[in-house]
Every structure is written in structure tokens, then in C-alpha cells.
DNA sequence: GGAACATGATTGAAACGGCAACTATTCCCG
DNA sequence: CGGGAATAGTTGCCGTTTCAATCATGTTCC
């Protein structure tokens, strides 16, 4: 039944898709590079940054994994590394013996505070300040749509 | 001189940035997952796909690395893997003894042709078909701007 | 209550990617 | 022309990520 010929992308669609791929890769790479002087990469910063905003600076592993879009296994490994650096600690999750609560330490919070301005400047320079307010708003709508279309 | 207080992101700016991070990660992850049945990941598909569009199905390593935004080292490793699967071959680059020309094999081309429709459907379902034509156009402009701001 | 199933997290091994060192070639310029 | 600098690519090592298997706890339902 379904046509065997796929619906190819129009010129505009293809340009958009290619620009998204290339631009996205370049952006992530640059943000990672900008974090090297602080001794971490973006995915690690995301973790301690999310923790710093959470109530009591703590989140359950599974919830955190969902927020930062990482596999449970990856978060386990990364959390172990962050723990070794003294930025987070593990504790049993109250009320559910399966859960683990990840908590930001004083040193971890200090690291977030130290890193945030530089990272923020990086995001501004490479993304936000390159766009008009209208583009920023549209980009937010687009990526929210994409994201929502992906949750299950 | 420069203010010590950074210019924080406005609510809209922050929402956009977070949605971009999350949505981008989710999208890339989904596209990778959709390629598993074909025995490759997105970054590998990009390589053989670009080769399939190039004159004589061949490109110089350095040029290809720039196009797909991968480090030379990474491309070397990946090319070796693709070579082992019989999808590409290496040859000296004519006219420049330092260069290496990567060529798509018959089998490699067949693999691209086999994979393209499914991958295309994936990009459509998860990104393109979720957006209005106006959004698609704007997204293209945005990501082109971001990309151009990053060259050099 | 307990068997079957689902969920949360960890583990170890293998695959992948980044970095720095290295080789080979080409370019630049006196 | 020749020596130093730049460019292209590879290599080995090591840190990171994935994958499948595992363990522990929770939930469901007869």
C-alpha cells in the first residue's frame, strides 16, 4: 500500500536540516572547548548546574538522567567521576530503596558559581547574541515542539 | 572596566537555550536509534552519504572532516571502521602526496541507497514534519548564522 | 503472601573519540 | 636551492560512552 518512493526533502528543508546538523555540532564542540579551562565538559556542567538549581541541591539519579538526556549507565559513570572530584555525593533515596540521591557538595556548588559566568558568556556569544529576539523566541518554540514530540 | 556581573539570560533566552540543549540531544539520540537496524550510527551515515553525493563518490579526508564537523583523528578512526566493513577505500590524493582520498565502494553506495529512505523518514517524523514551513525557514536561517559565526 | 513483572542503579567489557606525538609532504621565503 | 614552518594524516594511549548482564527493590494481582 504505502508508496515505495519516500517524500524527499525540499530544497529549503534540506538546507535547514544540514545547517541544523552542522551548526549544532559546531556549537556543542565550541561550548565544550570553552569549558576545558574549568576542567569539565558540557555534559558534566549540565549535571552540577541542574543540581545547583534543585531543592537542597539534590536530585534522584533517574530524574537527573531524564533532565540532561543521558542514559542511566552514562550518568552512573559520570556521577562516579564527579564524586571522585568531590563535587557530588551519593545517598540512598528516602522512601524508595532502589533510588539514589545525588547531592551537590560545597565544593561542587563553588565550582558551578566559578564556571557559570564564563559558560554563560560562551552561550551568549555563540548562540543567543547572534540572533534577533524574534528568532530566539521561534527557536524556543521549535525546539520545545521537537522535544515534546519525542517524549514517548 | 568590564562589569564583573555577567548579563544573565532573560526568561525567554533561557527557555530557548534549555529547549535547544534537550531537544537537540533527544533528536540526535532518536536518529541514532533509528539507524541501528541498518548497522550504523548517524555520524557514519553522514560520511557515506556525503561521499555518495560527491563527484566520483570520493572526497579528501580533510575536506570530509570539515563537512561533517569531525576531528581529523576521529575521521581516521571512523574511516578505518568503514573500510573494514567494505563501504569505503583509501587512495593517495592525486597532486598532493599528503592527502588521502576516501572513495565509496559499490557496497557502500548500496548501503546508502538502502538506508536513505528510512533515515529520511526519521528526519521528517522527528523534525521537519513537526514544523510549519515558516519555522523550517527560520530554523535554517538561525542555524546558518550560528554556523557561520563559528567558522574560524 | 508470594510469584511474576517492572523499575532503579550499577558493573565490566568492548567500542568509540580525544589528545599529543609522530611521519610525510608541501609551502614559504631568504 | 635549502631550511624552517605549516598542513595532512595516522598512531597509540587513555578517558568516556554504550551495551548487555546483573542485583536489589517495588508493584501488581491472583
GROMACS .gro file of C-alpha atoms (C1' of nucleotides) in nm:
model
  364
    1UNK     CA    1   0.000   0.000   0.000
    2UNK     CA    2   0.230   0.282   0.124
    3UNK     CA    3   0.422   0.432  -0.165
    4UNK     CA    4   0.768   0.289  -0.204
    5UNK     CA    5   0.901   0.630  -0.306
    6UNK     CA    6   0.978   0.837   0.002
    7UNK     CA    7   0.886   1.205   0.021
    8UNK     CA    8   1.225   1.367  -0.036
    9UNK     CA    9   1.312   1.693   0.134
   10UNK     CA   10   1.252   2.018  -0.050
   11UNK     CA   11   1.549   2.245  -0.107
   12UNK     CA   12   1.461   2.459   0.193
   13UNK     CA   13   1.400   2.157   0.412
   14UNK     CA   14   1.730   2.006   0.317
   15UNK     CA   15   1.919   2.329   0.375
   16UNK     CA   16   1.760   2.358   0.716
   17UNK     CA   17   1.841   2.002   0.813
   18UNK     CA   18   2.203   2.027   0.702
   19UNK     CA   19   2.250   2.362   0.874
   20UNK     CA   20   2.099   2.218   1.190
   21UNK     CA   21   2.336   1.922   1.187
   22UNK     CA   22   2.648   2.125   1.113
   23UNK     CA   23   2.562   2.422   1.333
   24UNK     CA   24   2.457   2.202   1.621
   25UNK     CA   25   2.779   2.004   1.609
   26UNK     CA   26   2.992   2.316   1.584
   27UNK     CA   27   2.809   2.481   1.869
   28UNK     CA   28   2.837   2.186   2.106
   29UNK     CA   29   3.202   2.145   2.019
   30UNK     CA   30   3.273   2.513   2.088
   31UNK     CA   31   3.088   2.509   2.420
   32UNK     CA   32   3.287   2.204   2.526
   33UNK     CA   33   3.610   2.374   2.427
   34UNK     CA   34   3.519   2.683   2.628
   35UNK     CA   35   3.472   2.467   2.938
   36UNK     CA   36   3.813   2.299   2.919
   37UNK     CA   37   3.983   2.570   3.129
   38UNK     CA   38   3.735   2.491   3.406
   39UNK     CA   39   3.824   2.124   3.395
   40UNK     CA   40   3.493   1.984   3.273
   41UNK     CA   41   3.284   1.925   2.966
   42UNK     CA   42   2.932   2.044   2.888
   43UNK     CA   43   2.752   1.729   2.995
   44UNK     CA   44   2.925   1.743   3.332
   45UNK     CA   45   2.844   2.111   3.374
   46UNK     CA   46   2.481   2.039   3.298
   47UNK     CA   47   2.470   1.790   3.581
   48UNK     CA   48   2.616   2.008   3.854
   49UNK     CA   49   2.426   2.307   3.720
   50UNK     CA   50   2.093   2.124   3.745
   51UNK     CA   51   2.181   2.008   4.093
   52UNK     CA   52   2.262   2.365   4.197
   53UNK     CA   53   1.910   2.472   4.099
   54UNK     CA   54   1.731   2.179   4.260
   55UNK     CA   55   1.577   2.194   4.610
   56UNK     CA   56   1.852   2.121   4.864
   57UNK     CA   57   2.091   2.082   4.573
   58UNK     CA   58   1.989   1.725   4.522
   59UNK     CA   59   1.816   1.510   4.265
   60UNK     CA   60   1.742   1.146   4.212
   61UNK     CA   61   1.965   0.975   3.956
   62UNK     CA   62   1.680   0.870   3.730
   63UNK     CA   63   1.521   1.214   3.730
   64UNK     CA   64   1.853   1.382   3.659
   65UNK     CA   65   1.920   1.139   3.376
   66UNK     CA   66   1.591   1.239   3.215
   67UNK     CA   67   1.658   1.611   3.255
   68UNK     CA   68   2.002   1.607   3.097
   69UNK     CA   69   1.909   1.339   2.842
   70UNK     CA   70   2.171   1.084   2.938
   71UNK     CA   71   2.141   0.709   2.975
   72UNK     CA   72   2.129   0.578   3.331
   73UNK     CA   73   2.455   0.396   3.275
   74UNK     CA   74   2.628   0.707   3.149
   75UNK     CA   75   2.505   0.910   3.443
   76UNK     CA   76   2.627   0.642   3.683
   77UNK     CA   77   2.977   0.659   3.536
   78UNK     CA   78   2.982   1.038   3.520
   79UNK     CA   79   2.848   1.070   3.874
   80UNK     CA   80   3.130   0.843   3.993
   81UNK     CA   81   3.383   1.075   3.830
   82UNK     CA   82   3.221   1.386   3.976
   83UNK     CA   83   3.218   1.213   4.313
   84UNK     CA   84   3.591   1.147   4.285
   85UNK     CA   85   3.645   1.518   4.218
   86UNK     CA   86   3.450   1.594   4.534
   87UNK     CA   87   3.169   1.781   4.361
   88UNK     CA   88   2.881   1.543   4.442
   89UNK     CA   89   2.794   1.271   4.692
   90UNK     CA   90   2.557   0.974   4.675
   91UNK     CA   91   2.294   0.883   4.934
   92UNK     CA   92   2.004   0.640   4.943
   93UNK     CA   93   1.678   0.791   4.824
   94UNK     CA   94   1.436   0.822   5.116
   95UNK     CA   95   1.121   0.617   5.071
   96UNK     CA   96   1.245   0.411   4.777
   97UNK     CA   97   1.525   0.168   4.844
   98UNK     CA   98   1.606   0.143   4.476
   99UNK     CA   99   1.675   0.511   4.430
  100UNK     CA  100   1.996   0.707   4.474
  101UNK     CA  101   2.000   1.075   4.564
  102UNK     CA  102   2.283   1.277   4.415
  103UNK     CA  103   2.380   1.583   4.618
  104UNK     CA  104   2.599   1.876   4.522
  105UNK     CA  105   2.876   1.940   4.775
  106UNK     CA  106   3.002   2.280   4.889
  107UNK     CA  107   3.296   2.239   4.654
  108UNK     CA  108   3.061   2.143   4.373
  109UNK     CA  109   2.848   2.449   4.428
  110UNK     CA  110   3.159   2.667   4.435
  111UNK     CA  111   3.263   2.514   4.104
  112UNK     CA  112   2.926   2.593   3.946
  113UNK     CA  113   2.947   2.952   4.069
  114UNK     CA  114   3.302   2.981   3.937
  115UNK     CA  115   3.210   2.838   3.598
  116UNK     CA  116   2.869   2.989   3.531
  117UNK     CA  117   2.974   3.338   3.411
  118UNK     CA  118   3.222   3.205   3.158
  119UNK     CA  119   2.981   2.943   3.030
  120UNK     CA  120   2.703   3.197   3.008
  121UNK     CA  121   2.924   3.430   2.806
  122UNK     CA  122   3.001   3.138   2.580
  123UNK     CA  123   2.634   3.059   2.519
  124UNK     CA  124   2.564   3.426   2.455
  125UNK     CA  125   2.850   3.480   2.216
  126UNK     CA  126   2.792   3.167   2.014
  127UNK     CA  127   2.414   3.145   2.010
  128UNK     CA  128   2.191   3.398   2.185
  129UNK     CA  129   2.364   3.721   2.087
  130UNK     CA  130   2.381   3.607   1.726
  131UNK     CA  131   2.002   3.604   1.700
  132UNK     CA  132   1.720   3.857   1.699
  133UNK     CA  133   1.465   3.842   1.982
  134UNK     CA  134   1.211   3.704   1.735
  135UNK     CA  135   1.449   3.430   1.625
  136UNK     CA  136   1.523   3.339   1.985
  137UNK     CA  137   1.155   3.306   2.057
  138UNK     CA  138   1.090   3.098   1.746
  139UNK     CA  139   1.387   2.874   1.816
  140UNK     CA  140   1.248   2.809   2.162
  141UNK     CA  141   0.910   2.714   2.020
  142UNK     CA  142   1.067   2.490   1.758
  143UNK     CA  143   1.289   2.301   1.997
  144UNK     CA  144   1.010   2.266   2.250
  145UNK     CA  145   0.793   2.113   1.980
  146UNK     CA  146   1.071   1.877   1.878
  147UNK     CA  147   1.137   1.781   2.236
  148UNK     CA  148   0.772   1.718   2.314
  149UNK     CA  149   0.732   1.511   2.002
  150UNK     CA  150   0.999   1.284   2.140
  151UNK     CA  151   0.878   1.207   2.491
  152UNK     CA  152   0.737   0.865   2.427
  153UNK     CA  153   3.642   4.827   3.323
  154UNK     CA  154   3.428   4.525   3.225
  155UNK     CA  155   3.147   4.466   3.471
  156UNK     CA  156   3.206   4.170   3.695
  157UNK     CA  157   2.833   4.087   3.680
  158UNK     CA  158   2.757   3.883   3.368
  159UNK     CA  159   2.448   3.959   3.160
  160UNK     CA  160   2.221   3.676   3.267
  161UNK     CA  161   1.976   3.524   3.023
  162UNK     CA  162   1.621   3.655   3.013
  163UNK     CA  163   1.342   3.408   3.077
  164UNK     CA  164   1.281   3.360   2.707
  165UNK     CA  165   1.650   3.325   2.632
  166UNK     CA  166   1.693   3.064   2.900
  167UNK     CA  167   1.389   2.868   2.789
  168UNK     CA  168   1.525   2.869   2.434
  169UNK     CA  169   1.870   2.757   2.537
  170UNK     CA  170   1.740   2.475   2.756
  171UNK     CA  171   1.497   2.358   2.491
  172UNK     CA  172   1.775   2.364   2.235
  173UNK     CA  173   2.002   2.152   2.453
  174UNK     CA  174   1.737   1.900   2.546
  175UNK     CA  175   1.565   1.883   2.209
  176UNK     CA  176   1.893   1.859   2.024
  177UNK     CA  177   2.014   1.573   2.241
  178UNK     CA  178   1.684   1.390   2.214
  179UNK     CA  179   1.673   1.434   1.839
  180UNK     CA  180   2.028   1.310   1.779
  181UNK     CA  181   1.968   1.017   2.008
  182UNK     CA  182   1.648   0.922   1.825
  183UNK     CA  183   1.811   0.948   1.484
  184UNK     CA  184   2.095   0.726   1.602
  185UNK     CA  185   1.847   0.474   1.739
  186UNK     CA  186   1.658   0.470   1.410
  187UNK     CA  187   1.982   0.381   1.229
  188UNK     CA  188   2.069   0.083   1.448
  189UNK     CA  189   1.874  -0.163   1.227
  190UNK     CA  190   2.094  -0.055   0.938
  191UNK     CA  191   2.408  -0.125   1.136
  192UNK     CA  192   2.542   0.226   1.165
  193UNK     CA  193   2.516   0.550   1.359
  194UNK     CA  194   2.437   0.899   1.234
  195UNK     CA  195   2.796   1.019   1.209
  196UNK     CA  196   2.881   0.718   0.993
  197UNK     CA  197   2.577   0.770   0.775
  198UNK     CA  198   2.675   1.131   0.723
  199UNK     CA  199   3.013   1.022   0.592
  200UNK     CA  200   2.893   0.770   0.337
  201UNK     CA  201   2.602   0.995   0.244
  202UNK     CA  202   2.836   1.287   0.168
  203UNK     CA  203   3.058   1.057  -0.033
  204UNK     CA  204   2.759   0.935  -0.233
  205UNK     CA  205   2.685   1.293  -0.338
  206UNK     CA  206   3.044   1.388  -0.421
  207UNK     CA  207   3.188   1.372  -0.774
  208UNK     CA  208   3.307   1.015  -0.842
  209UNK     CA  209   3.189   0.928  -0.491
  210UNK     CA  210   3.512   1.045  -0.341
  211UNK     CA  211   3.638   1.316  -0.110
  212UNK     CA  212   3.961   1.411   0.055
  213UNK     CA  213   3.980   1.326   0.424
  214UNK     CA  214   4.039   1.682   0.539
  215UNK     CA  215   3.753   1.818   0.332
  216UNK     CA  216   3.518   1.550   0.454
  217UNK     CA  217   3.621   1.614   0.812
  218UNK     CA  218   3.524   1.979   0.773
  219UNK     CA  219   3.190   1.897   0.612
  220UNK     CA  220   3.075   1.655   0.879
  221UNK     CA  221   3.238   1.851   1.165
  222UNK     CA  222   3.460   1.575   1.294
  223UNK     CA  223   3.820   1.595   1.411
  224UNK     CA  224   4.077   1.452   1.170
  225UNK     CA  225   4.160   1.188   1.423
  226UNK     CA  226   3.801   1.085   1.462
  227UNK     CA  227   3.752   1.063   1.089
  228UNK     CA  228   4.065   0.849   1.058
  229UNK     CA  229   3.928   0.605   1.315
  230UNK     CA  230   3.581   0.600   1.163
  231UNK     CA  231   3.713   0.562   0.809
  232UNK     CA  232   3.913   0.261   0.922
  233UNK     CA  233   3.597   0.103   1.059
  234UNK     CA  234   3.401   0.180   0.743
  235UNK     CA  235   3.687   0.036   0.541
  236UNK     CA  236   3.673  -0.286   0.740
  237UNK     CA  237   3.301  -0.310   0.658
  238UNK     CA  238   3.389  -0.273   0.293
  239UNK     CA  239   3.198   0.053   0.243
  240UNK     CA  240   3.494   0.280   0.161
  241UNK     CA  241   3.852   0.252   0.036
  242UNK     CA  242   4.155   0.476   0.076
  243UNK     CA  243   4.380   0.600  -0.204
  244UNK     CA  244   4.654   0.861  -0.229
  245UNK     CA  245   4.526   1.205  -0.326
  246UNK     CA  246   4.646   1.293  -0.678
  247UNK     CA  247   4.866   1.600  -0.684
  248UNK     CA  248   4.926   1.621  -0.309
  249UNK     CA  249   5.127   1.344  -0.153
  250UNK     CA  250   4.998   1.428   0.192
  251UNK     CA  251   4.635   1.381   0.108
  252UNK     CA  252   4.416   1.073   0.123
  253UNK     CA  253   4.116   1.025  -0.099
  254UNK     CA  254   3.828   0.834   0.051
  255UNK     CA  255   3.610   0.653  -0.202
  256UNK     CA  256   3.271   0.494  -0.158
  257UNK     CA  257   3.262   0.133  -0.279
  258UNK     CA  258   2.976  -0.033  -0.464
  259UNK     CA  259   2.874  -0.196  -0.140
  260UNK     CA  260   2.895   0.139   0.035
  261UNK     CA  261   2.672   0.303  -0.222
  262UNK     CA  262   2.426   0.018  -0.198
  263UNK     CA  263   2.418   0.070   0.177
  264UNK     CA  264   2.344   0.441   0.139
  265UNK     CA  265   2.062   0.365  -0.103
  266UNK     CA  266   1.925   0.103   0.132
  267UNK     CA  267   1.940   0.334   0.432
  268UNK     CA  268   1.835   0.669   0.287
  269UNK     CA  269   1.456   0.624   0.281
  270UNK     CA  270   1.438   0.509   0.642
  271UNK     CA  271   1.668   0.783   0.762
  272UNK     CA  272   1.476   1.042   0.564
  273UNK     CA  273   1.151   0.927   0.719
  274UNK     CA  274   1.315   0.956   1.055
  275UNK     CA  275   1.427   1.316   0.997
  276UNK     CA  276   1.082   1.401   0.869
  277UNK     CA  277   0.891   1.244   1.152
  278UNK     CA  278   1.109   1.385   1.428
  279UNK     CA  279   1.193   1.729   1.294
  280UNK     CA  280   1.069   1.854   0.958
  281UNK     CA  281   0.709   1.738   0.970
  282UNK     CA  282   0.671   1.876   1.321
  283UNK     CA  283   0.729   2.231   1.197
  284UNK     CA  284   0.547   2.485   0.982
  285UNK     CA  285   0.713   2.596   0.658
  286UNK     CA  286   0.787   2.933   0.821
  287UNK     CA  287   0.952   2.764   1.117
  288UNK     CA  288   1.161   2.546   0.888
  289UNK     CA  289   1.284   2.850   0.701
  290UNK     CA  290   1.364   3.040   1.020
  291UNK     CA  291   1.543   2.743   1.170
  292UNK     CA  292   1.759   2.724   0.861
  293UNK     CA  293   1.849   3.091   0.888
  294UNK     CA  294   1.925   3.058   1.258
  295UNK     CA  295   2.150   2.759   1.224
  296UNK     CA  296   2.329   2.907   0.926
  297UNK     CA  297   2.401   3.218   1.130
  298UNK     CA  298   2.526   3.009   1.420
  299UNK     CA  299   2.739   2.800   1.191
  300UNK     CA  300   2.891   3.099   1.013
  301UNK     CA  301   2.966   3.268   1.342
  302UNK     CA  302   3.174   2.964   1.429
  303UNK     CA  303   3.398   2.923   1.123
  304UNK     CA  304   3.734   3.041   1.250
  305DG     C1'  305   0.162  -1.374   5.094
  306DG     C1'  306   0.421  -1.460   4.710
  307DA     C1'  307   0.524  -1.528   4.209
  308DA     C1'  308   0.586  -1.262   3.814
  309DC     C1'  309   0.695  -0.847   3.635
  310DA     C1'  310   0.867  -0.357   3.637
  311DT     C1'  311   1.190  -0.010   3.784
  312DG     C1'  312   1.646   0.200   3.954
  313DA     C1'  313   2.102   0.168   3.952
  314DT     C1'  314   2.548  -0.048   3.895
  315DT     C1'  315   2.906  -0.332   3.667
  316DG     C1'  316   3.261  -0.492   3.330
  317DA     C1'  317   3.388  -0.536   2.870
  318DA     C1'  318   3.406  -0.355   2.426
  319DA     C1'  319   3.359   0.032   2.115
  320DC     C1'  320   3.441   0.495   2.034
  321DG     C1'  321   3.664   0.960   2.049
  322DG     C1'  322   4.021   1.300   2.201
  323DC     C1'  323   4.485   1.420   2.264
  324DA     C1'  324   4.958   1.454   2.178
  325DA     C1'  325   5.329   1.269   1.941
  326DC     C1'  326   5.494   1.137   1.508
  327DT     C1'  327   5.580   1.083   0.987
  328DA     C1'  328   5.545   1.259   0.541
  329DT     C1'  329   5.478   1.608   0.225
  330DT     C1'  330   5.428   2.074   0.075
  331DC     C1'  331   5.477   2.570   0.121
  332DC     C1'  332   5.729   2.988   0.210
  333DC     C1'  333   6.097   3.288   0.177
  334DG     C1'  334   6.556   3.442   0.212
  335DC     C1'  335   6.803   2.578  -0.362
  336DG     C1'  336   6.753   2.482   0.125
  337DG     C1'  337   6.586   2.508   0.589
  338DG     C1'  338   6.202   2.609   0.877
  339DA     C1'  339   5.719   2.630   0.923
  340DA     C1'  340   5.269   2.468   0.801
  341DT     C1'  341   4.948   2.104   0.655
  342DA     C1'  342   4.757   1.610   0.610
  343DG     C1'  343   4.701   1.207   0.807
  344DT     C1'  344   4.797   0.824   1.126
  345DT     C1'  345   4.903   0.603   1.563
  346DG     C1'  346   4.886   0.461   2.047
  347DC     C1'  347   4.718   0.555   2.469
  348DC     C1'  348   4.370   0.660   2.771
  349DG     C1'  349   3.930   0.860   2.919
  350DT     C1'  350   3.445   0.827   2.809
  351DT     C1'  351   3.018   0.604   2.642
  352DT     C1'  352   2.749   0.211   2.518
  353DC     C1'  353   2.567  -0.241   2.571
  354DA     C1'  354   2.417  -0.638   2.798
  355DA     C1'  355   2.404  -0.862   3.216
  356DT     C1'  356   2.318  -0.829   3.698
  357DC     C1'  357   2.132  -0.716   4.151
  358DA     C1'  358   1.812  -0.505   4.455
  359DT     C1'  359   1.387  -0.316   4.549
  360DG     C1'  360   0.892  -0.217   4.436
  361DT     C1'  361   0.449  -0.317   4.239
  362DT     C1'  362   0.072  -0.599   4.077
  363DC     C1'  363  -0.255  -0.926   4.119
  364DC     C1'  364  -0.429  -1.384   4.194
   0.00000   0.00000   0.00000
